Coordinates of C-alpha atoms in Angstrom, one line a residue:
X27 CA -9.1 12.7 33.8
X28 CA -12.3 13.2 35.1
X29 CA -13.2 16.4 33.7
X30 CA -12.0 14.6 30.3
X31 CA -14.1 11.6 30.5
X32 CA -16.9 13.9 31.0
X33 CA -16.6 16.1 28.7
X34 CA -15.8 13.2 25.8
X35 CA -18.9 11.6 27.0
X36 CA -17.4 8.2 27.0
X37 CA -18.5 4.8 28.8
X38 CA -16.8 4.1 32.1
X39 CA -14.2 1.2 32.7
X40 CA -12.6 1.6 29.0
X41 CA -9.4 1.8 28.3
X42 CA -7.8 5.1 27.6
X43 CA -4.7 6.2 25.2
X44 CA -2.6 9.4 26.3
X45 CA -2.3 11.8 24.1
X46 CA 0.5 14.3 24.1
X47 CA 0.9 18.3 23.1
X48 CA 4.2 18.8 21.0
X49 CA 6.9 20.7 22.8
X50 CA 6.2 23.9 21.0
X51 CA 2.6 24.5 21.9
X52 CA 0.2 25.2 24.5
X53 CA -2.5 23.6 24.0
X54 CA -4.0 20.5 22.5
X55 CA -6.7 19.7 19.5
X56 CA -7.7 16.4 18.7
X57 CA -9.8 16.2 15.5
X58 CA -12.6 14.7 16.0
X59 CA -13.1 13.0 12.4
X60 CA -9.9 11.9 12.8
X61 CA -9.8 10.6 15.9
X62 CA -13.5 9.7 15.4
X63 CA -12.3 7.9 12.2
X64 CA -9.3 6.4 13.9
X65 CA -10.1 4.4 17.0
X66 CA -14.0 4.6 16.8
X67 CA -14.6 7.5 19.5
X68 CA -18.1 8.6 20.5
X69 CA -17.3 12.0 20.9
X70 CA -13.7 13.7 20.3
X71 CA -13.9 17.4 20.6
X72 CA -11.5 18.4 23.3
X73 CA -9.4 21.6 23.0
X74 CA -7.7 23.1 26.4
X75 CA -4.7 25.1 27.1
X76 CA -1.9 24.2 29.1
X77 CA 1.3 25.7 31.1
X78 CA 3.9 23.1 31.6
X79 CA 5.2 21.7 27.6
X80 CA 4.2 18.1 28.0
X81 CA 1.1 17.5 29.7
X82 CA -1.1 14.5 28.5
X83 CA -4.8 14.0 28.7
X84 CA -6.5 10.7 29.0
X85 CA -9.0 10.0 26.3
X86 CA -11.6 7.0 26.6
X87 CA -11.9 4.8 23.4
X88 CA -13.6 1.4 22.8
X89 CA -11.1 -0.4 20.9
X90 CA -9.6 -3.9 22.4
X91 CA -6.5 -4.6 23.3
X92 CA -3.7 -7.1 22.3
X93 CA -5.0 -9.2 24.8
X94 CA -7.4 -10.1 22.8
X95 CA -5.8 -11.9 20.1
X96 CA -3.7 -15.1 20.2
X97 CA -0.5 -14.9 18.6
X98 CA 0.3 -18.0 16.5
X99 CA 3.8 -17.4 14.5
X100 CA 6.0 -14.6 13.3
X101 CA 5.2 -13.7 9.7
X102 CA 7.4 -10.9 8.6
X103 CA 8.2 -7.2 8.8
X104 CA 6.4 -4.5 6.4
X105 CA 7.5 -0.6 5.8
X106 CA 6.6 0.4 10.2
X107 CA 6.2 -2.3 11.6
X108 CA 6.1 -6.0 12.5
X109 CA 3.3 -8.7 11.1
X110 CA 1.6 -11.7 12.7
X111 CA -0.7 -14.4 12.3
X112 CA -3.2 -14.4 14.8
X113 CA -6.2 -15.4 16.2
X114 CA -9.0 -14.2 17.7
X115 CA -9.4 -15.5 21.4
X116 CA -13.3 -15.1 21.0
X117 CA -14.7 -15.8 17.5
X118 CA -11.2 -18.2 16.8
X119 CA -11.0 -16.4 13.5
X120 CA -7.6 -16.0 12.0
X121 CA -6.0 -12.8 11.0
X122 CA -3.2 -11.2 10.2
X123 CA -1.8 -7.9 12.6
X124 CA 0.6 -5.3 12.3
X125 CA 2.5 -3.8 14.8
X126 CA 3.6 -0.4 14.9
X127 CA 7.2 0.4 15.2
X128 CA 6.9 2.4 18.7
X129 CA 8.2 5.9 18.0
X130 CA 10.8 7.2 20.9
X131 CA 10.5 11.0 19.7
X132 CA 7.2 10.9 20.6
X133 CA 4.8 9.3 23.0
X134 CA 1.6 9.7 20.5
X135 CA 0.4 7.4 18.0
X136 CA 2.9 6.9 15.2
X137 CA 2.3 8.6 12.3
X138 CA 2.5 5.8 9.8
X139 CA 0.6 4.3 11.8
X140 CA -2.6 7.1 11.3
X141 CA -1.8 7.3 7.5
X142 CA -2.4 3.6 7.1
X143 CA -5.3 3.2 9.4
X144 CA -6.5 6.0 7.1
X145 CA -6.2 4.6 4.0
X146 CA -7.8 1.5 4.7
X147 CA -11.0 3.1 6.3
X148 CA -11.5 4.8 3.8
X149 CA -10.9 2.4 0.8
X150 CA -12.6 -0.4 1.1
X151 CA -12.1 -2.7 -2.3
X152 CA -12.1 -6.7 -3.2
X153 CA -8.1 -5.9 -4.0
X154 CA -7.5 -3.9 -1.0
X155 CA -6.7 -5.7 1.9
X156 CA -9.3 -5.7 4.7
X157 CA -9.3 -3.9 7.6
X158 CA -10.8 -5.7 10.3
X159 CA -10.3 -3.6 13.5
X160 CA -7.4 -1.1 15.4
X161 CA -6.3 -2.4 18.6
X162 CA -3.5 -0.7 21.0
X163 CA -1.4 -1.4 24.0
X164 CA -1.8 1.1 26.2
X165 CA 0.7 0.3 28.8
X166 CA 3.7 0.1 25.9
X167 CA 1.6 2.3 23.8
X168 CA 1.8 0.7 21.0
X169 CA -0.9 0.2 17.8
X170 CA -2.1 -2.6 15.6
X171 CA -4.4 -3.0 12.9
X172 CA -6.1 -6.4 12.2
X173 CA -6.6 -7.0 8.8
X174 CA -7.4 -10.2 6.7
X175 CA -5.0 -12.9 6.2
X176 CA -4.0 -14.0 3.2
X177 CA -1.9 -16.9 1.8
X178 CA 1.4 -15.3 0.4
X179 CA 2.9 -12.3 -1.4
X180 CA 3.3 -11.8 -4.8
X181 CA 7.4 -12.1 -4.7
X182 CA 6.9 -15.7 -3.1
X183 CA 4.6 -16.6 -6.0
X184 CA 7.1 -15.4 -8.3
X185 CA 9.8 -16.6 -6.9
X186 CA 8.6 -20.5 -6.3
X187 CA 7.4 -20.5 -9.6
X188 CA 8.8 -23.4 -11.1
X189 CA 8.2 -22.2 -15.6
X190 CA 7.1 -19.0 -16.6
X191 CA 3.6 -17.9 -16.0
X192 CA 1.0 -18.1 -18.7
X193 CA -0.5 -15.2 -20.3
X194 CA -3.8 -16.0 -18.6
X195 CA -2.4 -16.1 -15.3
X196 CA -0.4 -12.8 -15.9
X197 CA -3.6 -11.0 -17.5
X198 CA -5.5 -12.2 -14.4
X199 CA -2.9 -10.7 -11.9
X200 CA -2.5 -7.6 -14.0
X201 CA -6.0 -7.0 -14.1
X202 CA -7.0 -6.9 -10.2
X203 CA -4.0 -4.9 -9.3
X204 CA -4.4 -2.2 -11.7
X205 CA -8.2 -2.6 -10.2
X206 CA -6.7 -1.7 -7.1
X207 CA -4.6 1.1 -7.9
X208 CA -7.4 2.9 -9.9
X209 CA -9.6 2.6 -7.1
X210 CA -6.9 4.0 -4.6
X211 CA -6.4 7.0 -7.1
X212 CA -10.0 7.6 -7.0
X213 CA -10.5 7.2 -3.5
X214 CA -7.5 10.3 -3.6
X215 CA -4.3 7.8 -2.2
X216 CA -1.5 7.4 -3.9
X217 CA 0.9 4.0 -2.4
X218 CA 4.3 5.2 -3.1
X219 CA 5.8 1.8 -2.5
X220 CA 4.0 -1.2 -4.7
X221 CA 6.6 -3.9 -5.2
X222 CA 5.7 -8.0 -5.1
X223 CA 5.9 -8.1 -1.5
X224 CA 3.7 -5.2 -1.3
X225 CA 1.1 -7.1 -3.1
X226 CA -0.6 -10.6 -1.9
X227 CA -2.3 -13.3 -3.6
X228 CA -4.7 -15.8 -2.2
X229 CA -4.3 -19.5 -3.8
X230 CA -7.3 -20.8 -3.8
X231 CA -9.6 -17.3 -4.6
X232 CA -7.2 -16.0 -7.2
X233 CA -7.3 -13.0 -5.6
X234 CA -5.0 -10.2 -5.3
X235 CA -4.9 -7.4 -2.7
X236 CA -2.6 -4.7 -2.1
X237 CA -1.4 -4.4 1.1
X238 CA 1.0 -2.0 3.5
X239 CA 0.2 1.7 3.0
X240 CA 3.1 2.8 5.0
X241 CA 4.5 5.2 2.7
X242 CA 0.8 6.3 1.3
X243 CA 0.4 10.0 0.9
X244 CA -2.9 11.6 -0.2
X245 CA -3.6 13.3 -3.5
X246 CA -4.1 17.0 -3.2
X247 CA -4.8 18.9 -6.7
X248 CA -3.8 16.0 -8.7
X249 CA -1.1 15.5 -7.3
X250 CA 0.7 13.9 -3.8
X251 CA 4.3 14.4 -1.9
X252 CA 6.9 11.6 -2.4
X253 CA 10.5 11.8 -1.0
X254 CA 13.3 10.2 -2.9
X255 CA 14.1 7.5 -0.2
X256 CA 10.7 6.1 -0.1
X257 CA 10.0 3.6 -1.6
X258 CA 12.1 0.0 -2.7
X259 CA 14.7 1.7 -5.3
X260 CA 14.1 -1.1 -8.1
X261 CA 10.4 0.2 -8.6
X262 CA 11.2 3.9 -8.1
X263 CA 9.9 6.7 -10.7
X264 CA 12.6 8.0 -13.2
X265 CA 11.5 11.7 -11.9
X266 CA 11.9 10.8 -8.4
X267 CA 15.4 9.1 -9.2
X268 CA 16.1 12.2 -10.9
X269 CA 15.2 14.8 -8.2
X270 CA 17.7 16.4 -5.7
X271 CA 18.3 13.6 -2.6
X272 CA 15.9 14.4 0.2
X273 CA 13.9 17.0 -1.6
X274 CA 10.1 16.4 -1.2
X275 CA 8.7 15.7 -5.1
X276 CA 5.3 16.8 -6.2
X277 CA 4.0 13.6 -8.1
X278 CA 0.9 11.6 -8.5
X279 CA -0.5 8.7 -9.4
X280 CA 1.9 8.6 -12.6
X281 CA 4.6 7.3 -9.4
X282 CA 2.5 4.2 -8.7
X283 CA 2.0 3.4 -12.4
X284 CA 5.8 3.6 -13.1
X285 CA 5.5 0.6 -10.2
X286 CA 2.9 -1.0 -11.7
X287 CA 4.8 -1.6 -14.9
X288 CA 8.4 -2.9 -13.0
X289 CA 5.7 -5.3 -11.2
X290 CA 4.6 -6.3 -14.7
X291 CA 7.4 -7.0 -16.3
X292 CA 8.9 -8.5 -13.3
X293 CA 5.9 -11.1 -13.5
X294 CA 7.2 -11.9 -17.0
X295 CA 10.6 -12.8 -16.5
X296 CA 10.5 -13.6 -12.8
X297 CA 13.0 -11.3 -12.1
X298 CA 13.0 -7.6 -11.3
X299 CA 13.5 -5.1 -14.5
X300 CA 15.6 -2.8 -12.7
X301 CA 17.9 -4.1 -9.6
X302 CA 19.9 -1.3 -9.3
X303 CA 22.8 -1.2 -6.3
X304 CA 22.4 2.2 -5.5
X305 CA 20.7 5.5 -6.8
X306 CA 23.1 6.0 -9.0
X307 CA 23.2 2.9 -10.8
X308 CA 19.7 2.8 -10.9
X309 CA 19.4 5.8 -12.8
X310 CA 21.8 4.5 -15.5
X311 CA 20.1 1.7 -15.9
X312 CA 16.8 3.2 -16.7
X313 CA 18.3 5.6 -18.7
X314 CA 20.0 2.5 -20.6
X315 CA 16.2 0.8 -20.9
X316 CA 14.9 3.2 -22.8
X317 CA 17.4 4.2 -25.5
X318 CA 15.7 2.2 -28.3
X319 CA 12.6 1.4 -25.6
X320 CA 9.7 0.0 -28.0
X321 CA 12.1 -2.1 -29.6
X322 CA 13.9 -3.5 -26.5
X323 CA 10.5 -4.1 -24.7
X324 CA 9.2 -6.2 -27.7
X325 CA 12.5 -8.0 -27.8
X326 CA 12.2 -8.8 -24.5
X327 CA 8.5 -9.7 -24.1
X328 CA 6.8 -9.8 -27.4
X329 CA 6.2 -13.0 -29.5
X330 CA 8.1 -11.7 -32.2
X331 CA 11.2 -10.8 -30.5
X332 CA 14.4 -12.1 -31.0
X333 CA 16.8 -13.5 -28.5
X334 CA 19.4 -10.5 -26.7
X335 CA 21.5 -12.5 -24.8
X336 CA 18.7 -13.6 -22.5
X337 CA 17.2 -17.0 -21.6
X338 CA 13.9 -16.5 -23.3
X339 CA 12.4 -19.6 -22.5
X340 CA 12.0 -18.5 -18.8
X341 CA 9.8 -15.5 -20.0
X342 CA 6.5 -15.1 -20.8
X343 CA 5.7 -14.0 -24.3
X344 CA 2.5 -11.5 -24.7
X345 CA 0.6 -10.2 -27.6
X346 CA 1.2 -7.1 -29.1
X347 CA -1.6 -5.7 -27.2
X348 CA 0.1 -6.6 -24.2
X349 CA 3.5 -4.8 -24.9
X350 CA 1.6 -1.4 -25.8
X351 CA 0.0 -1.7 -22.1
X352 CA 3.3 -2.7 -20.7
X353 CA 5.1 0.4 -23.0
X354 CA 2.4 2.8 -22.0
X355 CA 3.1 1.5 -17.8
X356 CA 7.2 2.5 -18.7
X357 CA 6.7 5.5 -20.4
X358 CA 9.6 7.7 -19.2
X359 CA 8.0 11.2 -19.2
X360 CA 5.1 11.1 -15.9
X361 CA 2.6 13.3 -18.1
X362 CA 2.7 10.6 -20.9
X363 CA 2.2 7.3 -18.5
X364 CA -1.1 5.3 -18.4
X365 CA -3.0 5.9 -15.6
X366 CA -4.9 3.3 -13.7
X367 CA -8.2 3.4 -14.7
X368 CA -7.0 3.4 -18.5
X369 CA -5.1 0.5 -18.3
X370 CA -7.6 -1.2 -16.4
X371 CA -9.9 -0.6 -20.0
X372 CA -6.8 -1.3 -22.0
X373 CA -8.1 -3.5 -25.1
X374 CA -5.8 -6.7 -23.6
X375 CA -7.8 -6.7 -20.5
X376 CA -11.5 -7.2 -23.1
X377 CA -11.6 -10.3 -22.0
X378 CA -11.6 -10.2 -18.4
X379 CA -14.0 -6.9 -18.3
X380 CA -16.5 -8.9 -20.4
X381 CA -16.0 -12.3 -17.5
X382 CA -16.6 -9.7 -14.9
X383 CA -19.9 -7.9 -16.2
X384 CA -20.9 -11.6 -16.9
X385 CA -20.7 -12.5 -12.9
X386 CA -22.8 -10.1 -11.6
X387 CA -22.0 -9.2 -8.0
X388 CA -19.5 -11.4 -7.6
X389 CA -16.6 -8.1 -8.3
X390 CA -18.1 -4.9 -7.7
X391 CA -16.3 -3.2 -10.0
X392 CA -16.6 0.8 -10.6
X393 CA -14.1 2.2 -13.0
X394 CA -14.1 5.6 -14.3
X395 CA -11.7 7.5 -16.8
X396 CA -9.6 9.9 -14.3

């Protein structure tokens, strides 16, 4: 430990987190931009070999502890882990933290757990959600992150909506989280799991922020790895509902936008597009939504459509330019979906680019063509 603390160069009287070598090799390697990047380390270059096949080493790090925060209620449970509300026992701010499921197969730091302490240090957007800080446990060994709290999700918005939106309020909603995705493209993340309750909304800002990037995987060459189980099944991709069960796929962003466009329509009608039971229903009824798809989508949600059966008075009605967006968000073949950034500078969406050029600095906005 000694010899450890020396050579990491650390502060004394800090907490340390063990770290352990997997069962098949001899020695250990902790990157040190990623561990750097992780729990804020001074200096994490440590590589030494070892006989027995699970010997730990105790690394210093400066982050807090649980301690350190006030637990106030229960708020729910995301993709890994548990979420509270919070508060800080020093600056009385309140927050929001997750807590990592601990994993039993292992005594490091969950995986999930890295990926979405990643992804939120290294985007860093109005509709992200914040990271604050990582804080950890060290005698249960278990990890947090402390992030921003915000009022509710978007399925409790939808769902306590007492009329349909208007189209305002859905243009507003549509715009910041296609925001989001395109900047999490760009910033080489795709989510793999955007649903309403994936999403939050803050009352009184009008502000939406995606949130819980459990299931995130990074985009390599274009494109990322997505298994067939993650994921909520209404909001899965055709091509991943497609694949062979429990093969790895090799998507993209094209995965998050087929999301996107379930969350969209979803907004409209107040109801998900696509509750399938199982896989297999699921598949049918996608396959079913787009015999006749232009047509059926402006039934559905264009002014000019004509009642199918459905109570139409509990959806919102968009323009024209509106159904092409929500058309080019369902498109069934991957290669000829919108991206992110192009539906962000879709023609229904004029209006809100030219409010946001108009408030300079208050949205720092930086959208490019991918």
């Amino acid at each position: 430990r000694k010899y450890a603390a020396l050579l990491i160069g650390m502060r004394k009287r800090t907490r340390s987190v063990e770290v352990w070598t997997p069962s098949m090799e001899k020695k250990i390697r902790i990157d040190r931009e990623r561990t750097r990047l992780v729990f804020g380390l001074r200096k994490a270059s440590l590589e030494m070999k070892f006989r027995g096949r699970r010997r730990a080493v105790s690394i210093r790090t400066v982050c807090r502890g649980f301690d350190a925060y006030e637990r106030v209620e229960y708020l729910g449970q995301g993709s890994y882990g548990k979420v509270y509300h919070v508060r800080d026992m020093l600056s009385k701010g309140e927050f929001a933290v997750k807590v990592f499921n601990k994993d039993h197969h292992s005594e490091s730091v969950p995986q999930d757990a890295l990926r979405e302490i990643d992804v939120l240090k290294s985007v860093q957007h109005p509709n992200i959600i914040r990271l604050r800080e990582v804080i950890a446990d060290f005698t249960s060994k278990q990890v947090g992150i402390v992030m921003e709290k915000v009022d509710c999700d978007l399925l409790t918005v939808i769902e306590s909506a007492g009329k349909p939106f208007t189209q305002s309020e859905v243009k507003t909603m549509m715009f910041q989280l296609l925001n989001g995705a395109a900047v999490l493209h760009r910033s080489g993340w795709i989510h793999c799991d955007i649903k309403p309750s994936n999403i939050l909304w803050s009352r009184k800002e009008k502000l939406l922020k995606i949130c819980d990037f459990g299931f995130a995987e990074p985009i390599v060459g274009g494109r990322g790895q997505c298994v067939e189980q993650h994921g909520t099944r209404w909001y899965r991709a055709p091509e991943l509902l497609e694949q062979d069960e429990g093969h790895r796929f090799s998507g993209g962003p094209p995965i998050d936008m087929w999301a996107v466009g379930c969350v969209f329509a979803e907004i409209l009608q107040r109801e998900a597009l696509f509750p399938g039971e199982n896989t297999m229903e699921q598949r049918g009824i996608v396959r079913a939504f787009h015999k006749g798809f232009e047509e059926r989508v402006r039934m559905l949600f264009g002014f000019t459509g004509r009642n199918t059966g459905c109570n139409t008075s509990n959806v919102t009605r968009i323009d024209e330019a509106g159904v092409h967006l929500l058309m080019g968000l369902l498109a069934r073949n991957p290669k000829e979906r919108c991206s992110a950034a192009k539906a962000w500078n879709h023609r229904w969406f004029e209006d809100r680019r030219r409010t946001v050029s108009q408030k300079s600095g208050e949205l720092k906005i930086s959208i490019r063509i991918l």
